[in-house]
Coordinates of C-alpha atoms in Angstrom, one line a residue:
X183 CA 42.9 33.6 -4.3
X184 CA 40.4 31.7 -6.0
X185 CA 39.9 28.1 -6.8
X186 CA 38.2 27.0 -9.9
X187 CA 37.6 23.3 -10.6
X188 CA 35.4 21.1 -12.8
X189 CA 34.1 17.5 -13.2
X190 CA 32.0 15.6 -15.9
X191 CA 28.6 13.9 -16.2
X192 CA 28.5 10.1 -16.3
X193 CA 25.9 7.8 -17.6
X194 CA 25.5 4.3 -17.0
X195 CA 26.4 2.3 -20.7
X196 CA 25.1 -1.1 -19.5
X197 CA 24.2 -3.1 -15.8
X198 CA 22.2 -0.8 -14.0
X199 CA 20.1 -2.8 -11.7
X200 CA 21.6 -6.0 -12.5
X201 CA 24.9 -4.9 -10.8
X202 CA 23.0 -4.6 -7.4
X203 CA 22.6 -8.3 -7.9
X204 CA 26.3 -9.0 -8.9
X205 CA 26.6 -8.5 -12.6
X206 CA 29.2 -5.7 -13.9
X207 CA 28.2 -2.5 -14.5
X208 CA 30.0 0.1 -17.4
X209 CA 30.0 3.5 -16.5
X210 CA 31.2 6.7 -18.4
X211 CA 32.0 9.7 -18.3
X212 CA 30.3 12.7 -20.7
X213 CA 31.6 15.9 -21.6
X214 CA 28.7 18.1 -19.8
X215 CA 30.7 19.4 -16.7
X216 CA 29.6 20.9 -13.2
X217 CA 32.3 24.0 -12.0
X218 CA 33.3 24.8 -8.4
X219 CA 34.2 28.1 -8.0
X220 CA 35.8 28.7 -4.1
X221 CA 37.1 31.9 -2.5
X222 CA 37.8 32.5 1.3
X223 CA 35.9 35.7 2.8
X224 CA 35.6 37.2 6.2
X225 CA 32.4 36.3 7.0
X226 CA 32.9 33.4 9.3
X227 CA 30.1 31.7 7.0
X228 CA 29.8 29.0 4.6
X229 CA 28.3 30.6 1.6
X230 CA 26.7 28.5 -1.4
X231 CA 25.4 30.0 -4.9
X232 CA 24.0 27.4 -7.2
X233 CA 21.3 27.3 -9.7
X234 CA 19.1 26.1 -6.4
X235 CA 19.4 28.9 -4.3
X236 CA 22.0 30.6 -2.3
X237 CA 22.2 29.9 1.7
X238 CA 24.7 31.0 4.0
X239 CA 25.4 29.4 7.2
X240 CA 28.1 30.0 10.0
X241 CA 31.3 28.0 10.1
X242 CA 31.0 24.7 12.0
X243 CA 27.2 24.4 11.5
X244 CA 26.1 21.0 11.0
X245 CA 25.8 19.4 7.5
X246 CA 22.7 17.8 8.6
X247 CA 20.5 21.2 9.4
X248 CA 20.9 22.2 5.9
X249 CA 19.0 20.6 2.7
X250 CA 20.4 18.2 1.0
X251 CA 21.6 19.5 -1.9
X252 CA 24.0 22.1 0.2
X253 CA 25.3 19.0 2.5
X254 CA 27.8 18.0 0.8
X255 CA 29.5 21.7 0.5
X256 CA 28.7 22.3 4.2
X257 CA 30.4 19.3 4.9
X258 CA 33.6 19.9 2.8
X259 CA 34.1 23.2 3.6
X260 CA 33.7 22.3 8.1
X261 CA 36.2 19.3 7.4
X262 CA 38.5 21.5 5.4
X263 CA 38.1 24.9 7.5
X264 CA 38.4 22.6 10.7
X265 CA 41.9 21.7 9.8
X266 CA 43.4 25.2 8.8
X267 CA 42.5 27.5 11.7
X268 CA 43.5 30.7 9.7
X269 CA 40.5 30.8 7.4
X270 CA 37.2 32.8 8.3
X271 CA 34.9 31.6 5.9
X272 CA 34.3 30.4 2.2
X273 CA 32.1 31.0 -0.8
X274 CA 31.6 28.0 -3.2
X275 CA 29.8 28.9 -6.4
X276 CA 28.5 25.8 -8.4
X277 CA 28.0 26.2 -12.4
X278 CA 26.3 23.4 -14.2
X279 CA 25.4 22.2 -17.8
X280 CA 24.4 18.4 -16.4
X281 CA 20.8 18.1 -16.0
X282 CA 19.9 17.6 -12.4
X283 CA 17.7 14.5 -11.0
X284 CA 17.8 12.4 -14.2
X285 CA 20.7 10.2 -13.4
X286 CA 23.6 12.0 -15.1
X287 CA 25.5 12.5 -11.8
X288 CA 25.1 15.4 -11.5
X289 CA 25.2 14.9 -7.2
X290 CA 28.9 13.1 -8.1
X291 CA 30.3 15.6 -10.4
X292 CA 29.4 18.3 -7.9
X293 CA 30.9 16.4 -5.1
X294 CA 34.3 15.5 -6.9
X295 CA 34.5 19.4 -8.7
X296 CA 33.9 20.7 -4.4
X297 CA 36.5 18.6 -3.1
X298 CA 39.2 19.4 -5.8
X299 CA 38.0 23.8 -5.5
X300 CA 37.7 23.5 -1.9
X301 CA 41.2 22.1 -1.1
X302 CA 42.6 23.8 -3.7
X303 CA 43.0 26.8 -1.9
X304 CA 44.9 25.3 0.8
X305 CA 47.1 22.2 -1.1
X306 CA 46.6 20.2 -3.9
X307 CA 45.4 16.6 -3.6
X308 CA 45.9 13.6 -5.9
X309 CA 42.7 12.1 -7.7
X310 CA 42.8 9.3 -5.0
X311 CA 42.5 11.9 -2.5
X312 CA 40.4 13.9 -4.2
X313 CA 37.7 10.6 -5.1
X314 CA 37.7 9.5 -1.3
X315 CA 36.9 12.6 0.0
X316 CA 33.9 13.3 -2.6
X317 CA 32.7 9.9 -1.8
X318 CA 32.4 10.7 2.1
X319 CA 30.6 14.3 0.5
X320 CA 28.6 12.1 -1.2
X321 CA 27.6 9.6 1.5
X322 CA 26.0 13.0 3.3
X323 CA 22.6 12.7 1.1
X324 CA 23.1 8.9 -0.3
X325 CA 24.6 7.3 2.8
X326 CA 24.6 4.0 0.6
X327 CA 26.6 5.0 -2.6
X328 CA 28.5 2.8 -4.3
X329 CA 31.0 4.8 -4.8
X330 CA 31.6 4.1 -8.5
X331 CA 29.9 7.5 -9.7
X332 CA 32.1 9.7 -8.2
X333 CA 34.8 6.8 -9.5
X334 CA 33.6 8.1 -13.4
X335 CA 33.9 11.3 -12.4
X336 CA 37.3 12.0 -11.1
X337 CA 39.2 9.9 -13.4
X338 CA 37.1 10.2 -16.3
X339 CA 37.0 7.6 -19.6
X340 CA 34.7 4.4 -18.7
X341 CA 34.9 2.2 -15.8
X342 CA 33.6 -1.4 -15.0
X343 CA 32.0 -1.8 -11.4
X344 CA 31.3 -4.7 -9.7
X345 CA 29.6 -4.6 -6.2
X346 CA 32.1 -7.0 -4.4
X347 CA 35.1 -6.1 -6.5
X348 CA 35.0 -2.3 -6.9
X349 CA 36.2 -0.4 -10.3
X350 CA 38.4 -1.2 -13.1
X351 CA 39.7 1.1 -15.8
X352 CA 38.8 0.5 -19.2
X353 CA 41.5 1.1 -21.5
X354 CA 39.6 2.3 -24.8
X355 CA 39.9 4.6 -27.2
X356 CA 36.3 3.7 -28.7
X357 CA 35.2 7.1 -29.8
X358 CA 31.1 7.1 -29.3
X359 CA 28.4 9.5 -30.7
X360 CA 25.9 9.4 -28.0
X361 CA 22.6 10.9 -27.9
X362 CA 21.1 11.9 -24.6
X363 CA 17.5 12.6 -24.7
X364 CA 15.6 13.6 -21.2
X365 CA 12.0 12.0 -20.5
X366 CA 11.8 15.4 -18.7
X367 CA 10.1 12.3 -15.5
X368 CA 11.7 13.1 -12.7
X369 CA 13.0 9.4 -11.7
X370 CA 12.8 7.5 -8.4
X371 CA 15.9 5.4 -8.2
X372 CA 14.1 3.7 -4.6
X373 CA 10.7 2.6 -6.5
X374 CA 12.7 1.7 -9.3
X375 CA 14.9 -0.2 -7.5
X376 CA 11.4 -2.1 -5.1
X377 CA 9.9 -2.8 -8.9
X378 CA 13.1 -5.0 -9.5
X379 CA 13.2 -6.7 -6.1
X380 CA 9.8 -7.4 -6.2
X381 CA 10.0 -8.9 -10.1
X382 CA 12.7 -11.0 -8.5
X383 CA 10.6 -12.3 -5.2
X384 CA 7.9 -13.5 -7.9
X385 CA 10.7 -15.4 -10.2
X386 CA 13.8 -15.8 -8.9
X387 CA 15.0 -18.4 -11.6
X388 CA 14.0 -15.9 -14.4
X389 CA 15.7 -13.2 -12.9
X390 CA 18.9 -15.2 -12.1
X391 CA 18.7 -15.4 -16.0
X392 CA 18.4 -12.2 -16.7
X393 CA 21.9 -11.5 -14.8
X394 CA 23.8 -14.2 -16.3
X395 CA 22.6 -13.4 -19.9
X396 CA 23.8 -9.3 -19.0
X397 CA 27.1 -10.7 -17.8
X398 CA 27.9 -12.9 -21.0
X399 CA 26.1 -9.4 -22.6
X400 CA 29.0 -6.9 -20.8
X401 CA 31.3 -9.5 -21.8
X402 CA 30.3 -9.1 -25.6
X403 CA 30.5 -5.5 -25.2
X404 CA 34.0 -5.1 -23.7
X405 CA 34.9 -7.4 -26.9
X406 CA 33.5 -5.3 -29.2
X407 CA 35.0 -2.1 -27.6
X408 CA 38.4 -3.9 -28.0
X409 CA 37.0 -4.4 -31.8
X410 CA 36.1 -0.8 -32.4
X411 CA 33.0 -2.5 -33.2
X412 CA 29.9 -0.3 -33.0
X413 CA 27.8 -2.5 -34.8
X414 CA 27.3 -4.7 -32.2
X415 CA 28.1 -2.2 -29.4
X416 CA 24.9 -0.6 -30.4
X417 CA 22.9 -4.2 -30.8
X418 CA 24.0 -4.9 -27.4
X419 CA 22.4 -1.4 -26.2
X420 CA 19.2 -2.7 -27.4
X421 CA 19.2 -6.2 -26.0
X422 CA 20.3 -4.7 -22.9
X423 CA 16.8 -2.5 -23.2
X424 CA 15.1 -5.5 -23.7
X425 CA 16.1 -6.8 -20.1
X426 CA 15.3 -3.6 -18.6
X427 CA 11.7 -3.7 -19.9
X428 CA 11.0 -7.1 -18.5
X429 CA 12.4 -6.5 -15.1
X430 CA 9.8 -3.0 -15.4
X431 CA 12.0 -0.5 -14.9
X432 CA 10.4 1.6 -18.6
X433 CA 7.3 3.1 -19.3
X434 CA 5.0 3.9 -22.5
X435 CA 7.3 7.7 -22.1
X436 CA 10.7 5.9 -22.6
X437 CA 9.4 3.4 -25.1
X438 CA 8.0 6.0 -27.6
X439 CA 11.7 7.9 -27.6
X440 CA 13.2 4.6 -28.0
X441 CA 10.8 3.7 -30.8
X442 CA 11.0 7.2 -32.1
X443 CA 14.8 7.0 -32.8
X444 CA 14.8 3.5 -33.7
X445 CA 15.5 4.4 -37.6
X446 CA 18.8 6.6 -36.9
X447 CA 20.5 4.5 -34.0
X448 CA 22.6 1.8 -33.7
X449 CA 20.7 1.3 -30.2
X450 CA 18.9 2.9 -27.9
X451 CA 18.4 2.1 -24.0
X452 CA 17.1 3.8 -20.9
X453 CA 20.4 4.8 -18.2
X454 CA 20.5 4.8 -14.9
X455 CA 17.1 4.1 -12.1
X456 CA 14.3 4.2 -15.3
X457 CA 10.5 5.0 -14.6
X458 CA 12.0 8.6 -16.3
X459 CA 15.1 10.0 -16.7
X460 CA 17.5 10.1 -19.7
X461 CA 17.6 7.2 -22.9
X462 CA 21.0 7.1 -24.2
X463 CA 21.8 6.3 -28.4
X464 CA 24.1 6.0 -30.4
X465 CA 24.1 7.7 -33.4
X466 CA 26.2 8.0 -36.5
X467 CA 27.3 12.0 -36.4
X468 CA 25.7 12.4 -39.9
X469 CA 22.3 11.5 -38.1
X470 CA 22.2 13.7 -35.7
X471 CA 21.0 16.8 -37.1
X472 CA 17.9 14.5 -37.6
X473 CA 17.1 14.1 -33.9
X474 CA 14.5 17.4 -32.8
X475 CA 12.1 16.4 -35.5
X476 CA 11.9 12.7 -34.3
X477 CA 11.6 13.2 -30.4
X478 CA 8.6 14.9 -28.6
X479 CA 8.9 18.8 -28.5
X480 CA 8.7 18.6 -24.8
X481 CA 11.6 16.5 -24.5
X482 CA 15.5 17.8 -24.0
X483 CA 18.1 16.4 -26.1
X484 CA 21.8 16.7 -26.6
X485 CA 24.8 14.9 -28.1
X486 CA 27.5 13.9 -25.8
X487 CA 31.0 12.1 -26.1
X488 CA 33.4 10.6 -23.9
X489 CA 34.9 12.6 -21.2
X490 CA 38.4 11.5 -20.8
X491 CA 40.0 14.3 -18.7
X492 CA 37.8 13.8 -15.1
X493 CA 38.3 16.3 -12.4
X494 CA 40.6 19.7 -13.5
X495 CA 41.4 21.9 -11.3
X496 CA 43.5 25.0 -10.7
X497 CA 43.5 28.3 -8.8
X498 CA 44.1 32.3 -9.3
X499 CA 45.7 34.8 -7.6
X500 CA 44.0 37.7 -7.4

């Protein structure tokens, strides 16, 4: 039997690094989509293909001996082996069209799309299920996740976070055109996130305004969602940029594809840590054909929409 399951993407819409410090985040999730292929074998071993390598490790090895982008599969596949004595080993082959180490989630997607191929061989799990036990995956290379990207992931649509509150379903069927272009700068979520800490330490009353005027700004946003207004949906992108410069979390890379798209978006903003990584837009569909000759050829790009399935799942007899 085989197990086949897939999760999407997410990017952050508006928040991130202001959430750490108790604003609301909006997350989303994209249609680019990670697939977890699981079979058993006989090999009393763990066995992982990905686009990373291939390692193969015997059952019950310990998560932690392995590099951290196998943990979480290690881990999954011990707990879930561990509880049905019958099986002799696995293979898990992960297929992916998200961009790794940019802040797309790709880490989350895989986590989610493992838990729900993993455990489909032996029963099938509700998305509850299926979301705690990726976020435990998850907590094997980011011990301090918030949880709220494998959230996006397993239930798809958008989501508001909140650090002390957790996640809340938006209800919207606000149909974006988003462009995603990659820096193609690997980004460092922990320097970003010492840049911000140390912008607050030197003024603490600015920076206590910069988190109330992204709260009244999420509030504006979630308005003009309701509105189907992308107008100022798009304005608030930008103002939101404009925060995220002063709290030095963008660089003279991110500003030129932000300037460089400026004439065919609505707005334009960095997602996720900054310092690198993806710029999100949105763009009228007629605009996007448009995009290659504006951004540096060095630079990925792709368009991107809503994802409003989250984690699919299902298995094959063979």
């Amino acid at each position: 039997m085989k197990s086949i399951a897939s999760a999407p993407a997410k990017i952050i819409l508006f928040g991130e690094h202001f959430v750490v410090h108790g604003t609301k985040a909006i997350l989303a999730a994209i249609d680019k989509r990670v697939t977890v292929t699981t079979t058993f074998t006989e090999n009393k071993t763990i066995k992982i293909n990905s686009e990373l390598g291939t390692i193969e490790v015997p059952i019950s090895s310990s998560h932690e001996e392995v590099k951290n982008e196998f943990r979480p599969f290690v881990y999954l596949a011990n707990k879930i082996i561990n509880s049905d004595q019958n099986v002799s080993g696995l293979e898990i082959t992960i297929d992916s069209d998200i961009p790794i180490g940019v802040g797309l989630g790709s880490s989350s997607a895989c986590c989610v799309a493992a838990v729900a191929s993993i455990c489909g061989l032996f029963k099938e799990l509700s998305s509850e299920e299926i979301l705690k036990m990726s976020i435990e995956a998850e907590k094997t290379i980011f011990p301090d996740t918030s949880g709220a990207d494998c959230t996006v992931c397993t239930y798809g649509g958008m989501i508001e976070y909140e650090q002390f509150t957790g996640t809340k379903k938006i209800d919207n069927t606000f149909d974006l055109n988003l462009l995603i272009a990659n820096s193609m700068i690997p980004h460092n979520t922990k320097n970003s996130v010492e840049k911000v800490n140390k912008f607050k330490e030197n003024d603490e009353e600015r920076f206590s305004q910069l988190c109330d005027l992204e709260t009244k700004l999420i509030d504006e946003v979630i308005t003009a969602m309701k509105n189907n207004d992308a107008t100022t949906f798009g304005l608030k992108m930008s103002e939101n940029q404009k925060y995220l410069e002063e709290i030095q979390v963008s660089n003279d890379t991110l500003r030129g594809m932000i300037s460089s798209l400026k004439e065919i978006s609505l707005g334009t903003k960095i997602t996720g840590a900054g310092d690198g990584g993806c710029i999100i837009a949105l763009v009228k569909d007629e605009n996007m054909d448009k995009v290659p000759a504006l951004l540096p050829k060095d630079k990925e790009c792709f368009s991107a929409k809503i994802d409003t399935k989250g984690v699919v799942w299902s298995t094959i007899e063979e």
